[in-house]
XYZ file of C-alpha atoms in Angstrom:
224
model
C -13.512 18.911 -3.181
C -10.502 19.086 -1.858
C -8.422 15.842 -1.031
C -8.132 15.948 3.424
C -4.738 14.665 4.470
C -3.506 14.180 8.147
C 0.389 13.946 8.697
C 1.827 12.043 11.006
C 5.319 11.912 12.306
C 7.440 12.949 15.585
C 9.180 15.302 13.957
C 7.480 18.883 14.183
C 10.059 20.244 11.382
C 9.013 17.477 8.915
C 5.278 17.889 9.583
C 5.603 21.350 8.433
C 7.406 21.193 5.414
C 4.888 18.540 3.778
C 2.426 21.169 5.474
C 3.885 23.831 3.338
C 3.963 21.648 0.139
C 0.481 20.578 0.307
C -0.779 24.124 1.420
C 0.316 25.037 -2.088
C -2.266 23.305 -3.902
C -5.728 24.361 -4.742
C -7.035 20.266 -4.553
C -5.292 19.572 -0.836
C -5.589 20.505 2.827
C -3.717 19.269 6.004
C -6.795 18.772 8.356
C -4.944 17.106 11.071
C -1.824 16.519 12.583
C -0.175 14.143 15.071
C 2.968 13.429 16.789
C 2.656 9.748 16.915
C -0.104 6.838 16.307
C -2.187 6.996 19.207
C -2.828 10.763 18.681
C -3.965 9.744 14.735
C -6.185 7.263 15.860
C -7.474 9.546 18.669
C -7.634 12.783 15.787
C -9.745 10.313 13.449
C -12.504 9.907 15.898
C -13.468 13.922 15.309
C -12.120 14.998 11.935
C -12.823 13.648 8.466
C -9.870 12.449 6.819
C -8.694 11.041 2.936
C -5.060 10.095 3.581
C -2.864 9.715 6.387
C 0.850 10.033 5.553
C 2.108 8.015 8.527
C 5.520 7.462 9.535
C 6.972 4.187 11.450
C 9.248 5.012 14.348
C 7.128 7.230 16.653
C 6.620 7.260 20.226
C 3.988 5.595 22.429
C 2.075 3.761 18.982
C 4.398 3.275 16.035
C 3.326 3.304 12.429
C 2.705 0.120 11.460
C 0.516 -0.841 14.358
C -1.605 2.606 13.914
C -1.974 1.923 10.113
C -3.332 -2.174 11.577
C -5.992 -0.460 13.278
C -6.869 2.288 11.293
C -7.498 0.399 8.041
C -9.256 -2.014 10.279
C -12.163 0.428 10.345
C -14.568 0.778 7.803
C -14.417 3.490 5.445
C -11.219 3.975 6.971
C -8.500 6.195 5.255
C -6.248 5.586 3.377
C -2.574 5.518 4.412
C 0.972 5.887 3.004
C 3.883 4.770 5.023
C 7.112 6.587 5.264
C 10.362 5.087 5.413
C 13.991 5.329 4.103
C 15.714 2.489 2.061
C 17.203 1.039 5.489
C 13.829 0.739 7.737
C 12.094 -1.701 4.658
C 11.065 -3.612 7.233
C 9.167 -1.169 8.500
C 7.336 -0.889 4.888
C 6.829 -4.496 4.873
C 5.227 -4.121 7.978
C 3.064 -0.997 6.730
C 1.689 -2.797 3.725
C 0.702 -6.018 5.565
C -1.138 -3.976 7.935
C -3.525 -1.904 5.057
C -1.237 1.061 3.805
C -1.938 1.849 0.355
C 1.576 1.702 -0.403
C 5.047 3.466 1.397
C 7.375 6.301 0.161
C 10.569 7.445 0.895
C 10.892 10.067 3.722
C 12.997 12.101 1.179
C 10.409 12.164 -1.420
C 10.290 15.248 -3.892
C 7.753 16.939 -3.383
C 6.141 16.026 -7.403
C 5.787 12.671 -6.058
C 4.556 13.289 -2.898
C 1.562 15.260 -4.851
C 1.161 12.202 -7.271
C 1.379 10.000 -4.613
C -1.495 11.651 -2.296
C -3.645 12.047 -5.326
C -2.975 8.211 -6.779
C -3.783 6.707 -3.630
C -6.857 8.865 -2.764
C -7.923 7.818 -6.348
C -8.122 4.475 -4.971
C -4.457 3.194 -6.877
C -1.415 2.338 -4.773
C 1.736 4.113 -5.022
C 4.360 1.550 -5.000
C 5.134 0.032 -8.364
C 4.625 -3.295 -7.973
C 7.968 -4.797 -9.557
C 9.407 -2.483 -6.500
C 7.027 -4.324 -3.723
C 8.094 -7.452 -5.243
C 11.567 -6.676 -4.545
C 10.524 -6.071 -1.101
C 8.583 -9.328 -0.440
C 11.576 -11.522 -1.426
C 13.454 -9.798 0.535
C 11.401 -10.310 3.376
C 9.730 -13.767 2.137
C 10.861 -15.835 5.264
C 8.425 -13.764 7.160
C 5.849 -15.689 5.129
C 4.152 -18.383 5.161
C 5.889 -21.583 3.440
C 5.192 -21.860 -0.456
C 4.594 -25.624 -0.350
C 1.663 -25.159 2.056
C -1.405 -25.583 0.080
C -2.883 -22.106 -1.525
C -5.346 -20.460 0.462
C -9.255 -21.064 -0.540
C -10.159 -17.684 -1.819
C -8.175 -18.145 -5.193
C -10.706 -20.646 -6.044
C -12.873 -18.003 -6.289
C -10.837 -16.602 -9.634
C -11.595 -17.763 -13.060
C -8.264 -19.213 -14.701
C -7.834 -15.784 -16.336
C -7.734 -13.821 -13.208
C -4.945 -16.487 -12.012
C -3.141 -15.510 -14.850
C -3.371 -11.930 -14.017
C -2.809 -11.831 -10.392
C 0.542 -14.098 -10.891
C 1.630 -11.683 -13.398
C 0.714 -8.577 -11.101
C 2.464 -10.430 -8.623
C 5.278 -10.504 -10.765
C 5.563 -6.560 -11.059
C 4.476 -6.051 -14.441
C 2.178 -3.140 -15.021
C -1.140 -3.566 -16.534
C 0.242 -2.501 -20.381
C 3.019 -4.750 -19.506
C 0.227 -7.550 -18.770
C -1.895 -6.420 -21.993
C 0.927 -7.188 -24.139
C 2.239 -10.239 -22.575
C -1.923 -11.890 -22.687
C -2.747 -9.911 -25.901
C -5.426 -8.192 -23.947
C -6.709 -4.815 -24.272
C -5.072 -2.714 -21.258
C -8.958 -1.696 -20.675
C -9.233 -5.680 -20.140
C -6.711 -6.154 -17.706
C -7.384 -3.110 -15.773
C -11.295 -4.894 -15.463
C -9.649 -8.363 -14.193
C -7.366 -6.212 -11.606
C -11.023 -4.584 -10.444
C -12.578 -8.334 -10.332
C -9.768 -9.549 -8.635
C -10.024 -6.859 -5.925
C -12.958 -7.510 -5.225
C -13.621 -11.692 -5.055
C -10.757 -11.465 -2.638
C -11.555 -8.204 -0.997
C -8.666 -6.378 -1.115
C -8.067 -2.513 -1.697
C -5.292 -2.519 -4.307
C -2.904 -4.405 -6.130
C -0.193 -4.269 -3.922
C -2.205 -6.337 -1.593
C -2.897 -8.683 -4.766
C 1.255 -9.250 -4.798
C 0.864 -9.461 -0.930
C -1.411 -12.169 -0.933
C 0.341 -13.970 -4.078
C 3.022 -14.669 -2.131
C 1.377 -15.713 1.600
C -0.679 -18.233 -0.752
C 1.937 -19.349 -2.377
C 0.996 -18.188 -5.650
C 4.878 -16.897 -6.485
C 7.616 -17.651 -4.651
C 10.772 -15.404 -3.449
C 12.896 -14.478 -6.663
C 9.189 -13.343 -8.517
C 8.711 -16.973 -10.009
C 4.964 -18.958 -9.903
C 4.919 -21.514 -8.220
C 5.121 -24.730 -9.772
């Protein structure tokens, strides 16, 4: 079946050249299209869709505030933000609201493919080490690390701690296997428990939520 993707972005001339690109393969199909957030919201209502590659700076509904209410519905989409390396605010924004993860306006079009078919796959597209980079950038935005962590780590076992922090820390789940002496079948099977005791959709909301609770701090440390 083939993966249904909606783009949306203000720009008519960029629509259609990920149109073209994605036309190309036998496992994807642009179902939808929309010139800014209000008309993806309005297009989900009657048409079936996997992913929504959604841009930021749109008329009437930006970006970030479509992908808040989008991935506030259940069984909702999933979404990939688009940005450049000067608007990471904008992806900063995108993640905390649901996305799946954010790519560069400029992307070739190999990783766009990978991308679409990672995320619909139920991975996220961003490697973590790179959201990481993002958060501290951003980390005043946060909440203070010296405020006590929230609640719903108690829920983890000591192991899953471990994990998250080092997920949190941008290291891959081989990287993590090697560094715990774990089986990389192990670690991927803590990153699934983890998911789901805090109910969250994929890891780059686990480094998200590491650093709101406090978990790591800005510079990828743990706290103390």
């Amino acid at each position: 079946m083939s993966i249904r993707v909606m783009l949306v972005d203000d720009q008519v001339l960029l629509r259609t050249g990920f149109r073209m690109v994605l036309a190309a393969q036998p496992d994807m199909e642009v179902v939808a299209e929309a010139g800014d957030g209000a008309e993806a919201i309005e297009n989900l209502r009657s048409t079936a869709v996997d992913v929504v590659l959604m841009d930021v700076r749109m008329p009437r509904l930006d970006g970030v505030e479509a992908t808040r209410r989008i991935c506030a519905e259940p069984d909702a989409p999933k979404v990939l933000i688009l940005t450049t390396f000067d608007l990471d605010e904008y992806a900063f924004s995108g993640l905390k609201a649901g996305a799946s993860g954010f790519m560069l306006k400029d992307v070739p079009p190999g990783e766009l493919l990978s991308a679409i078919r990672s995320v619909h796959s139920g991975d996220a597209v961003v490697a973590p080490s790179t959201t990481r980079r993002l958060l501290d950038r951003f980390s005043p935005m946060l909440p203070s690390a010296n405020k006590p962590r929230h609640k719903e780590l108690d829920r983890l076992t000591d192991r899953e701690r471990e994990v998250m922090l080092l997920v949190a820390q941008g290291l891959s789940n081989g990287e993590i296997a090697g560094r715990l002496v774990l089986s990389e079948a192990t670690v991927k099977t803590h990153v699934g428990r983890i998911l789901t005791k805090l109910g969250l959709r994929d890891r780059v909301q686990v480094v998200v939520l590491a650093y709101e609770t406090g978990l790591v701090r800005a510079g990828g440390g743990g706290a103390v």
